[in-house]
Amino acid sequence: MVELKVDWKPRDENTVFHHPIERIDGVEKASGFAKYSTDYAGLHTRLLTSPHAHAKITSIDLSPLKDVAGVKAAYVFPQRAPDGDTLFEINWEGTPIAAVAAETPAQAAQGAKAIKIEYEVLDHFVDEDDLEAAAARGLSKPGRRESVDGDPDAAIKNADVVHKGHYGIHSITHCCLEPHGSTCAWNGDDKLDVQLSTQNVSGTGGQFAGAPEIGIDAANVTVNCEYIGGGFGSKFAADEWGIACAALAKQAGRPVQLHLGRRAELGVAGSRPSGFADVTIAAKSDGTIVAWDSHHWGTNGIKGGTVSQVPYVIQPEHRRVRTTGIVTNTGPARAWRAPNHPQACALTCTVIDDLAAALGMDPLDVFLKNVGISTGSQLSNPAEVYQAEMETAAELMDWRGKWKGRGQWDDSGWKRGLGMALHTWGGRAGGGSCTIKVHPDGTVETFAGTQDIGTGTRTCIAQVVAETFGLPLSAVQVNIGSNKYPPSGPSGGSTTIGGVSGPHRRAAIDALGRIFDKVAAKYDVDAAQLSADGENVVAGGKTVCTWRQAAGLLGPMGLEVMGEGPKNDGLTSAGVGGVQMVDLSVDPETGRVRINKYVAVQDIGTIVNHQLAKSQVLGAMIQCIAYGLSEERIMDNASGRFINANLRDYKLPRIGDIGELVVEFYEPDEQYNKGVVGLGEPPVISGGAAIANAVANAIGVRVPVIPLTPKRILDALASA
């Protein structure tokens, strides 16, 4: 068989790949025809959850349910019911205790309310930034990191400028528009069909099968996820509410739909840990950073962990880092788009910005001077990449023309300022496999157990395969979203685009080689000289046969080829950097912030689809505005309750809060030739820090804690 080179075409030879193609499922989504897990019919459910942040369950009585009309099934979550002297300990408000399935939502709610439950209420602690109070109650513990590199004390002593400050970023939670959940139906006693909102189609079937309440062969569980309304790192598991849904469906003998309510979605479906720090940073008079010394703390809930990746990107030779975790009775932590990177960036780039102010320097110059000591993805993105990206961002922002020192830019009664930050991410391809079928009529089908979490995975797969075969997108049918297809990795860590594009390209090249062998034998040509172009098979610029004629040589069964990855063949890679800059205005009377212009410059290696890539960056920038200015989990110390667990008080930006968003990809030839790298996480990292730095530049004083709410801004101004 002819061996075709496994690589991407030269940039200028692509007709479909590396082009801004619209989503092939865009019409279905925009018209409402796309079916999500919430669109499948079933009995309605209501969860009974704990109103207490810390308690033990002393009794549960389901007997009143027999008098509630319409109730078809009830379920007590594992270990909740007392077992002799063993009582289940609740560690955060909203913990699911029982679930009721009924004919109508009102009947399910009435059933949940009818359940009798008694608690032994215990002391709680929910203050994530009060280290002193946590230590006094024995709720602090050493973090994962305590390290010293070089001699930070001597470096600080000998430095020209030393800055000390306090910084922080509060916890935020997942608030997926499609809440966590599923619709479950049984086919007989041993076959379970699950319509699941998940980022892990291939990996959740076994979780359902292995649950004691289910106890069937994994082969008998079918998981489907055609579309998903948001995940961002929180939907990798079947979760205990998924198991509850399956158990209720079996008990009722009917399909059951169980999705978290909005309060539960925000409270128990996962949070991003907080981080607070006392930092000392030192530099030479020319802006060279020589030392870093920090103690930082925060919480990921009852486990008492916190972030540890500081200092971030820029790593001075002399540094000391100590971390402390705080144990809190708050909802569990889960991966949230770029886990721990936004916090680490916020606890580093804000410090560097304050150092620049102490030096009397433009922070852009300080970042440019020190980016050469960056680490992490530095092997893939050397300092020159960051420098080029900063220069590009500065030009797009007109940074040099606009820059003024802190508090020096008045804008019609508002204070105006600029801020910047930079970030890094891995983005290595995840594991994955696929099957490509070429039918005798020339049409192509692909099958992969991956999921499209809104990033355009279907479209990108179609582009890869169509480009390889020289076909239009309409000739390629993409099948994803089922655990019955060849397994793919979960969509996390920006691994999906590499995890699907590599295997599909390899399989398509393999299939193409086999087809070329058939064509060579039929038309007496050299298979090595053949190529697929414009729905034809050509050699030396001349058409040998049409694609349909070539496919017809495969016989009535067509051709089926497997593709796997990742492999070290250049199709995929890892390591990206990026820079973000913000121009904003602050009303000193009200503390209100208005985004004027927000620039993101990003590298991601070989770009499959510029339009979809830009869409990902735009979405990330909006999320940065959210957590930078308003998004925050607010806990009530007295009651232990999450008091803004709704979409009225959990403040997210509206269209008028966004301003002008500018996205630019850094993609010289060396980036295109690098291979595909994931994009999901990187652009959501540095925006919060850039916004905080812009506010500091505008009002002349650091607002130490993110989000920068009007009250925090006014408090900072009052204490200046």
CSV table of N, CA and C in Angstrom, one decimal, residues 92 220 344 352 354 385 475 517 532 538 583 598 710:
chain,number,residue,atom,x,y,z
A,92,TRP,N,-22.1,20.8,53.5
A,92,TRP,CA,-22.4,22.1,52.9
A,92,TRP,C,-23.9,22.1,52.6
A,220,ASN,N,-24.3,-2.7,28.7
A,220,ASN,CA,-25.8,-2.5,28.7
A,220,ASN,C,-26.2,-1.1,29.0
A,344,ALA,N,-4.0,32.0,40.0
A,344,ALA,CA,-2.6,32.2,40.0
A,344,ALA,C,-2.2,33.5,39.2
A,352,ILE,N,2.9,42.3,39.9
A,352,ILE,CA,3.9,42.9,38.9
A,352,ILE,C,3.4,44.3,38.5
A,354,ASP,N,1.7,46.4,40.3
A,354,ASP,CA,2.0,47.3,41.4
A,354,ASP,C,3.5,47.6,41.5
A,385,VAL,N,7.8,34.8,21.6
A,385,VAL,CA,6.4,34.7,21.3
A,385,VAL,C,5.6,35.6,22.2
A,475,ALA,N,-20.5,16.4,2.1
A,475,ALA,CA,-20.2,15.0,1.7
A,475,ALA,C,-19.8,14.2,3.0
A,517,ASP,N,-4.5,3.1,-3.9
A,517,ASP,CA,-4.0,1.8,-4.4
A,517,ASP,C,-5.0,1.2,-5.4
A,532,ALA,N,-6.1,14.0,-3.8
A,532,ALA,CA,-7.5,14.2,-3.8
A,532,ALA,C,-7.8,15.7,-3.8
A,538,VAL,N,-6.5,13.2,-8.7
A,538,VAL,CA,-5.7,13.8,-9.8
A,538,VAL,C,-4.2,13.3,-9.6
A,583,ASP,N,-8.9,48.4,28.4
A,583,ASP,CA,-9.1,49.9,28.5
A,583,ASP,C,-10.5,50.0,29.1
A,598,TYR,N,-11.3,45.8,24.9
A,598,TYR,CA,-10.6,44.6,25.5
A,598,TYR,C,-10.0,43.8,24.4
A,710,PRO,N,-18.6,47.5,42.8
A,710,PRO,CA,-18.6,49.0,43.1
A,710,PRO,C,-18.2,49.2,44.6
